[in-house]
Coordinates of C-alpha atoms and ligand atoms in Angstrom, one line a residue:
X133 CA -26.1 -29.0 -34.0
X134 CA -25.1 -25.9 -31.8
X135 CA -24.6 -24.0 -35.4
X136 CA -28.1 -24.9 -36.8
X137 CA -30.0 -24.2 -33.3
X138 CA -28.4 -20.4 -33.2
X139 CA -29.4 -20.0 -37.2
X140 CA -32.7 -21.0 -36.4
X141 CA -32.8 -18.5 -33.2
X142 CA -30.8 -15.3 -34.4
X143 CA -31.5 -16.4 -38.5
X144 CA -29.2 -17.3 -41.4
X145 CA -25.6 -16.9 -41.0
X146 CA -25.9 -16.1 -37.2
X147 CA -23.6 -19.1 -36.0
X148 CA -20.6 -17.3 -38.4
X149 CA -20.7 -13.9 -36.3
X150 CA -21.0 -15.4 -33.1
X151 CA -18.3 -17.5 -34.2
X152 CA -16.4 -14.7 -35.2
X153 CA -17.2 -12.5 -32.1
X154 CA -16.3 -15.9 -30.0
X155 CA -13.0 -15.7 -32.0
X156 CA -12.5 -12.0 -31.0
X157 CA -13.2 -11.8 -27.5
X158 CA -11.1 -14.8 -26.6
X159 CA -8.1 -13.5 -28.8
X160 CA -8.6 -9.8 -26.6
X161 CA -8.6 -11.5 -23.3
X162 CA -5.6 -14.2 -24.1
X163 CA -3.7 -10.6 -24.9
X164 CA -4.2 -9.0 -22.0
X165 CA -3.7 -12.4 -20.0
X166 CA 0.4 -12.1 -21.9
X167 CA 0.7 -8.5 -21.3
X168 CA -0.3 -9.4 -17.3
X169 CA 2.0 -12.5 -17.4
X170 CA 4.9 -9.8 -18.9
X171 CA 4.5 -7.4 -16.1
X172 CA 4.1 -10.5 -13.6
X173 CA 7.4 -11.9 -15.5
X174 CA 8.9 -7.7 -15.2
X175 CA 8.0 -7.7 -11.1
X176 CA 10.4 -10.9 -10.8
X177 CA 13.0 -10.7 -13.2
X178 CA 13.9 -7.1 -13.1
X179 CA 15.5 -5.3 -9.8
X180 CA 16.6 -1.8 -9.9
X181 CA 20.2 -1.1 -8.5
X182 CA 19.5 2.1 -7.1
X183 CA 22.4 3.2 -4.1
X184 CA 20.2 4.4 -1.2
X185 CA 23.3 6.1 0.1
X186 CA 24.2 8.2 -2.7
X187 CA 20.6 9.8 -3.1
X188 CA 21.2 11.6 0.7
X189 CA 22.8 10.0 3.7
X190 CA 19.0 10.4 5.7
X191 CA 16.1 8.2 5.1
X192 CA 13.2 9.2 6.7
X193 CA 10.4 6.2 7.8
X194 CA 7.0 7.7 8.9
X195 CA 5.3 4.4 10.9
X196 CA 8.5 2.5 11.6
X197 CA 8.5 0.4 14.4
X198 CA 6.0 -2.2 13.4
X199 CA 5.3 -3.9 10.6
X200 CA 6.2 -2.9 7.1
X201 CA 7.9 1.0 8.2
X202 CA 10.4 -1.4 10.4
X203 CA 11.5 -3.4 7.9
X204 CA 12.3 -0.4 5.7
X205 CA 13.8 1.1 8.2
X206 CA 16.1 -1.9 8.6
X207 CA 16.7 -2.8 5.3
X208 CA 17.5 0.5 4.3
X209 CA 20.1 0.9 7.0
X210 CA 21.9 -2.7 6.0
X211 CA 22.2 -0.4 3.0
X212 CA 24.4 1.9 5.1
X213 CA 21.7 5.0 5.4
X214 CA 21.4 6.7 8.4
X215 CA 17.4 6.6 9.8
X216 CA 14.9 8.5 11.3
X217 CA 12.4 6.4 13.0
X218 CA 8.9 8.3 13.5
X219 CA 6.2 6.8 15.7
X220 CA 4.0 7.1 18.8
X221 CA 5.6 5.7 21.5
X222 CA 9.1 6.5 22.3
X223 CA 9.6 3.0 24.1
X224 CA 9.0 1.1 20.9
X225 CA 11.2 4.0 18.9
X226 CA 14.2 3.3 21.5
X227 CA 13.9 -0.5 20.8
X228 CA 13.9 -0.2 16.9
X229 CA 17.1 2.5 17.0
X230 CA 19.0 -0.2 19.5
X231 CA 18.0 -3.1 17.0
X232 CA 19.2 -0.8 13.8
X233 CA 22.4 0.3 16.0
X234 CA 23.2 -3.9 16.8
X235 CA 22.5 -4.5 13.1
X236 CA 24.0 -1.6 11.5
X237 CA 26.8 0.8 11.6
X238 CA 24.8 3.6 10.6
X239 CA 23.4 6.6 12.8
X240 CA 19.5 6.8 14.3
X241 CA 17.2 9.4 15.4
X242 CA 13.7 9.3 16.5
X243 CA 10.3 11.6 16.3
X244 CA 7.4 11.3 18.3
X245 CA 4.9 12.0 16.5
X246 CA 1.1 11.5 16.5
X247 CA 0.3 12.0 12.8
X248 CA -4.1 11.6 14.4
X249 CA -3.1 14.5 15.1
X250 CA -3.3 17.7 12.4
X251 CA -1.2 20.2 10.9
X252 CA -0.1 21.1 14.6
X253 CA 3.1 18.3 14.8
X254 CA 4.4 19.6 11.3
X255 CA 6.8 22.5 12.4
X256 CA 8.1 20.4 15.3
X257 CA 8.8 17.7 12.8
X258 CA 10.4 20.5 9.9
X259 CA 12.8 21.6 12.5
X260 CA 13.8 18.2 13.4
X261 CA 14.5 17.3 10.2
X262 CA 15.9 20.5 9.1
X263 CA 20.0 20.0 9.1
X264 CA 19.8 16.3 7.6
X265 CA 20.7 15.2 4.1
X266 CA 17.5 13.0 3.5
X267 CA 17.8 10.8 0.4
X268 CA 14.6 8.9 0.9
X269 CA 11.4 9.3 2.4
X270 CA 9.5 6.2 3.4
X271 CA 5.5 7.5 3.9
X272 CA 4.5 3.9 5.4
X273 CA 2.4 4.9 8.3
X274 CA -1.0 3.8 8.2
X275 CA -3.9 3.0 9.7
X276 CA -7.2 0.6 8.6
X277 CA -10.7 0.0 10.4
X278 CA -10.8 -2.8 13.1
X279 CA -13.3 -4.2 11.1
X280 CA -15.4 -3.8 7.8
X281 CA -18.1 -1.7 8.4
X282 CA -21.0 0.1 6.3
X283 CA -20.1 4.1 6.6
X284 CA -22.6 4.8 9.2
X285 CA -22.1 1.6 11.4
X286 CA -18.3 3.1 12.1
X287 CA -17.9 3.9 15.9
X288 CA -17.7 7.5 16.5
X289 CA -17.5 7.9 13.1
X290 CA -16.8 11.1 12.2
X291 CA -13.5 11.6 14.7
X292 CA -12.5 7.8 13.2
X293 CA -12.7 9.2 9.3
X294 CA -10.1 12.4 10.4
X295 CA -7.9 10.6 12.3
X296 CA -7.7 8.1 9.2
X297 CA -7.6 11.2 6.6
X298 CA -4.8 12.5 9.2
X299 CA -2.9 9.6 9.3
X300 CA -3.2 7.7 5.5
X301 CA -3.4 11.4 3.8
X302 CA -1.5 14.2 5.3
X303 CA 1.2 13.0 6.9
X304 CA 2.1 11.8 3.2
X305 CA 1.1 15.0 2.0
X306 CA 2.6 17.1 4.7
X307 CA 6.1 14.8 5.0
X308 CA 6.7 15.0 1.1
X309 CA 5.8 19.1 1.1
X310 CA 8.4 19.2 4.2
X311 CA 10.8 16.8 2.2
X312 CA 10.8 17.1 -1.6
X313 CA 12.4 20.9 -1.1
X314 CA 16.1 19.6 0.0
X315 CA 15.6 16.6 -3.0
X316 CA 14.6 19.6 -5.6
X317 CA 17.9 21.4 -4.4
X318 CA 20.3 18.0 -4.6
X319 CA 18.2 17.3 -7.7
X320 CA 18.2 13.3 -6.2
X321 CA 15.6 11.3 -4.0
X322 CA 13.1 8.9 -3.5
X323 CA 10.0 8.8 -2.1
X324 CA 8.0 6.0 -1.4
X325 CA 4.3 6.0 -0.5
X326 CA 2.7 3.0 0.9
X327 CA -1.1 2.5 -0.5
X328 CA -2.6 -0.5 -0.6
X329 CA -4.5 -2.9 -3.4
X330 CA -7.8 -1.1 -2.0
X331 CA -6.4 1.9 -3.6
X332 CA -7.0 0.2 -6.6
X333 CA -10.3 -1.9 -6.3
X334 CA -12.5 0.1 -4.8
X335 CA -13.3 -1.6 -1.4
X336 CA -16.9 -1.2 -0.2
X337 CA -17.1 -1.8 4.0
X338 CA -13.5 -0.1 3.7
X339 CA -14.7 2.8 2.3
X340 CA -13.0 5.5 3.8
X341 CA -9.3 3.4 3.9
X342 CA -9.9 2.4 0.1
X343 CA -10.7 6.4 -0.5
X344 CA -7.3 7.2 1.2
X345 CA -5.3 5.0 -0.6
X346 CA -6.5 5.7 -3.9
X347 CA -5.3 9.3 -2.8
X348 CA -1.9 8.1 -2.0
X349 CA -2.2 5.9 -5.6
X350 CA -2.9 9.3 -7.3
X351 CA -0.6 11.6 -5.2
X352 CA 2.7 9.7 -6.1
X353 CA 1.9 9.3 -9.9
X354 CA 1.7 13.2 -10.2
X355 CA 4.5 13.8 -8.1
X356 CA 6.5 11.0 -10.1
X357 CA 5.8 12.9 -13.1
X358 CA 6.2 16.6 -11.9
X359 CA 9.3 15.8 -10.4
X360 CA 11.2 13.1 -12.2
X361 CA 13.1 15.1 -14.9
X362 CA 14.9 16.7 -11.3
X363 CA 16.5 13.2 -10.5
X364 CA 13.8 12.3 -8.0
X365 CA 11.6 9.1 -8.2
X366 CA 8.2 9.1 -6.4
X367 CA 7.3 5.2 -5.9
X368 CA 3.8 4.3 -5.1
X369 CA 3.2 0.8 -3.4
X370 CA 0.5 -0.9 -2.9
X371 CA 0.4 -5.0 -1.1
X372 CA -2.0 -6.9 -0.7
X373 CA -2.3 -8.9 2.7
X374 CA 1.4 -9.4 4.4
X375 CA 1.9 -10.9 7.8
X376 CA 1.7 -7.6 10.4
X377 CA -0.7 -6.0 13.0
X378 CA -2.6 -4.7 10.4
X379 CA -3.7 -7.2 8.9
X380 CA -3.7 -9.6 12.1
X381 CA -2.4 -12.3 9.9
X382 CA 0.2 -14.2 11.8
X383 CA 2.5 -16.7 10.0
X384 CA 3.6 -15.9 6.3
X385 CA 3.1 -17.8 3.4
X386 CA 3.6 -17.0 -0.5
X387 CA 0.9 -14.8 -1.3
X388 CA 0.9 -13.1 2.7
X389 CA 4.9 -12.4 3.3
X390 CA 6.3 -11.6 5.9
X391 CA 7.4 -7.6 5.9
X392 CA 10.9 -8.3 6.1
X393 CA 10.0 -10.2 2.8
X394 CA 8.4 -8.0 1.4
X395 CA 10.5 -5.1 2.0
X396 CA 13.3 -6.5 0.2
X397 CA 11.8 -7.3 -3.0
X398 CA 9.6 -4.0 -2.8
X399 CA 12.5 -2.3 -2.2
X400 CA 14.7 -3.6 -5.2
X401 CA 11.8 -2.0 -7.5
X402 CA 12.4 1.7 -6.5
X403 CA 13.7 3.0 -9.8
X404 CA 12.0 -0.1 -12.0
X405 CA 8.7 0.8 -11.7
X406 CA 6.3 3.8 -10.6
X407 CA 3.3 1.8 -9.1
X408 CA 4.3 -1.5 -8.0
X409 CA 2.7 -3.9 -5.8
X410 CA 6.2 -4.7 -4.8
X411 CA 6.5 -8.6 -4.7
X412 CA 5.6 -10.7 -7.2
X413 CA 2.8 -13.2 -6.1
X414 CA 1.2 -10.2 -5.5
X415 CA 1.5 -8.9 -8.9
X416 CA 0.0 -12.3 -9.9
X417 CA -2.7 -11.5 -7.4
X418 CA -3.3 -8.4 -9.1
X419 CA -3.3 -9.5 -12.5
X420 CA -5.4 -12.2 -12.0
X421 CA -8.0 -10.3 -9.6
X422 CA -8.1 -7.0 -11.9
X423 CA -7.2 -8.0 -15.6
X424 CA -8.8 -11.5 -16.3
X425 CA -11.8 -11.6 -13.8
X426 CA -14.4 -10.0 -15.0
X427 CA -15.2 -6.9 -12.9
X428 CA -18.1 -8.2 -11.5
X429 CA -16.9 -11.4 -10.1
X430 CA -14.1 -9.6 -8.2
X431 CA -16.6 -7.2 -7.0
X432 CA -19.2 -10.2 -5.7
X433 CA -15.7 -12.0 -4.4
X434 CA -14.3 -8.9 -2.5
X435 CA -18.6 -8.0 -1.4
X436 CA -18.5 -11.7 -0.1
X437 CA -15.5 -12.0 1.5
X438 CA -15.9 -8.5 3.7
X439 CA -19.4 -8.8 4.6
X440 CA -18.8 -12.3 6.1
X441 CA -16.0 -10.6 7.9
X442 CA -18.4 -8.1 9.4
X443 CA -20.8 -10.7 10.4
X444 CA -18.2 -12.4 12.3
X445 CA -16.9 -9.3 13.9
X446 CA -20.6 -8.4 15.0
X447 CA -21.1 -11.8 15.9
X448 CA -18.2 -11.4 18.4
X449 CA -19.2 -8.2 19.5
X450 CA -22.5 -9.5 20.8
X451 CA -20.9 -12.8 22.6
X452 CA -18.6 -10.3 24.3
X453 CA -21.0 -7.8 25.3
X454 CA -23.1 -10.6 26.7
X455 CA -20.3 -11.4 28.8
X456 CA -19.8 -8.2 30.4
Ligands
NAP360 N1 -0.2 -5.2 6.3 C1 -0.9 -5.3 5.2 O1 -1.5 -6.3 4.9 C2 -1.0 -4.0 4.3 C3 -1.6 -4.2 3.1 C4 -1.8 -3.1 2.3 C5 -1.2 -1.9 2.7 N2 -0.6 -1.8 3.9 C6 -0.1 -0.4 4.2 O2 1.2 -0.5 4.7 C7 1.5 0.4 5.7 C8 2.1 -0.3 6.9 O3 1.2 -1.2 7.4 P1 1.6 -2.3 8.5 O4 0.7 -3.4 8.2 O5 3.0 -2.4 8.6 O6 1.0 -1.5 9.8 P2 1.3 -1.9 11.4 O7 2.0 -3.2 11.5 O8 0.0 -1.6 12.0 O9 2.3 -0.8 11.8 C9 1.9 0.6 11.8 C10 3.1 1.5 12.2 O10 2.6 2.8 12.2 C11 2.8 3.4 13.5 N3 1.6 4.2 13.8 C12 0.3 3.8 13.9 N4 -0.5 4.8 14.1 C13 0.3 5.9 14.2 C14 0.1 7.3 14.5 N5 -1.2 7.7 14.7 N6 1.1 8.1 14.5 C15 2.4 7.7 14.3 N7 2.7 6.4 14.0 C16 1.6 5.5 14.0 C17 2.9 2.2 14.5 O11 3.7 2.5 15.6 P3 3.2 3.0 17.0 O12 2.0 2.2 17.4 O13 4.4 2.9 17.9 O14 2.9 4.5 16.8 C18 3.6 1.2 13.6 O15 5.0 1.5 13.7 C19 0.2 1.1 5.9 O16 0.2 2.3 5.2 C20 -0.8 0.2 5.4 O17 -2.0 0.8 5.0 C21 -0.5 -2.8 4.7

């Protein structure tokens, strides 16, 4: 029936090329649905074994007393490296480093460090850093928008877009150019940048955080392979939602981990892969949002999804400023 109606559309023979096309596109897309199950099978079967300790006896965490930076910063000392913590406020600094010091027998130092701020704090931190053997360099700080907003609804916009350039770009930049020297020399490290999965779908309403982050996508692939045949391994990462300030998601679940949980699988692919999304149900996010949806569909999802965001945000804005 369904033959003889597309002969008599599209003429003789028509139903044996759309069957054939049929036949094509659905072998194509069960392929690439295996070779996204194999690197969803890779992120959980295979864990690198790479000794923290021996790259350097420093690890430096940019962003490391909340959130994701913290629970490198703790996991990697369980591993018996010594930490620099680098943050705002010295309080929360002093807390981590007694935390670390309870946990760990391993020696801590802390920065305070605005990286807002521009190429002003480098030399301070240079000199800090200068006498220590660092191993590993943790770029995790970061910083998103309170809200999604179109470009020009951003509050005082155009001091918000540097201070997020400042703090998603060049301190990664500026930490690895202050790092990578002492690495070349030992010919051993690892550095480990922390983008996000909006480095990798372009995010609308997140524009200027999904622009960063595709920076920091890029950066770590060129440094991986300028720098890999001198022992050094330049990791890119990039989650999707996990439970922290950031993402003001509370309690953890499967696809939304907690950072401690996160950490430690992420951290057991340093050496295993380049780009990673570090934990595997959000490989399977990935695979399933970029590979098998059709592009379209993930960008009316993501559209959908942000702009009722917005709405609720602005909603909340106006019952607030009602109230003052
Ligand atoms: N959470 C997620 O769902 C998610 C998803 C994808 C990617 N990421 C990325 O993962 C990284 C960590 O995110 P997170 O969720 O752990 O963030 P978070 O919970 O907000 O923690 C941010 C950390 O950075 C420090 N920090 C913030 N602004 C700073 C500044 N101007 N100068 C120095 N330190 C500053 C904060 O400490 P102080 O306030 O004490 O300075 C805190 O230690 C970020 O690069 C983020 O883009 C997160």
């Amino acid at each position: 029936m369904a033959s003889s109606m597309i002969n008599t559309l599209f003429g003789k023979d028509a139903s044996a090329y759309f069957a054939t096309f049929g036949f094509i596109a659905a072998s194509y897309l069960a392929f690439k649905i295996a070779l996204n199950l194999i690197k969803v099978l890779k992120s959980v079967v295979f864990s690198g074994s790479t000794n923290f300790k021996k790259l350097g006896s420093w690890a430096v965490v940019t962003g490391a007393t909340d959130g994701i930076g913290k629970a490198y910063a703790k996991e990697l000392a369980r591993k018996g490296v010594n930490i620099v913590l680098i943050s705002r406020s010295e309080d929360k600094l002093l807390d981590v480093a007694d935390e670390i010091a309870k946990e760990s027998k391993v020696q801590t130092r802390i920065i305070v460090a605005d990286f807002g701020k521009g190429l002003e704090l480098y030399d301070s931190i240079r000199t800090q850093l200068a006498d220590l053997e660092i191993g590993t360099l943790v770029n995790n700080v970061g910083m998103s928008y309170s809200s999604p907003y179109y470009l020009l609804e951003v509050p005082d916009r155009e001091e918000f877009f540097m201070k997020m350039i400042n703090i998603n770009v060049t301190s990664m930049t500026m930490m690895t150019s202050i790092v990578i020297p002492g690495m070349v020399e030992r010919r051993r490290g690892a550095i480990i940048n922390l983008s996000s999965a909006s480095g990798i779908h372009p995010t609308p309403l997140l524009t200027v955080y999904s622009a960063c982050k595709a920076y920091v996508h890029f950066f770590s692939q060129c440094v991986q392979r300028e720098y890999q045949s001198q022992g050094i391994t330049c990791q890119c990462v990039m989650p999707y939602f996990v439970a922290t300030k950031m993402s003001k998601v509370r309690k953890p679940s499967l696809f939304i981990p907690s950072p401690e949980t996160y950490v430690k699988s992420a951290l057991s692919k340093v050496g295993v892969s380049e780009v990673t999304n570090g934990y595997w149900p959000h490989s399977l996010q990935g695979a399933i949002l970029l590979d098998v949806l059709p592009e379209f569909v993930h960008n009316k999802l993501m559209s959908n999804i942000l702009l009722s965001a917005r709405k609720r945000n602005l909603k909340k804005r106006e019952r607030e400023s009602k109230k003052d």
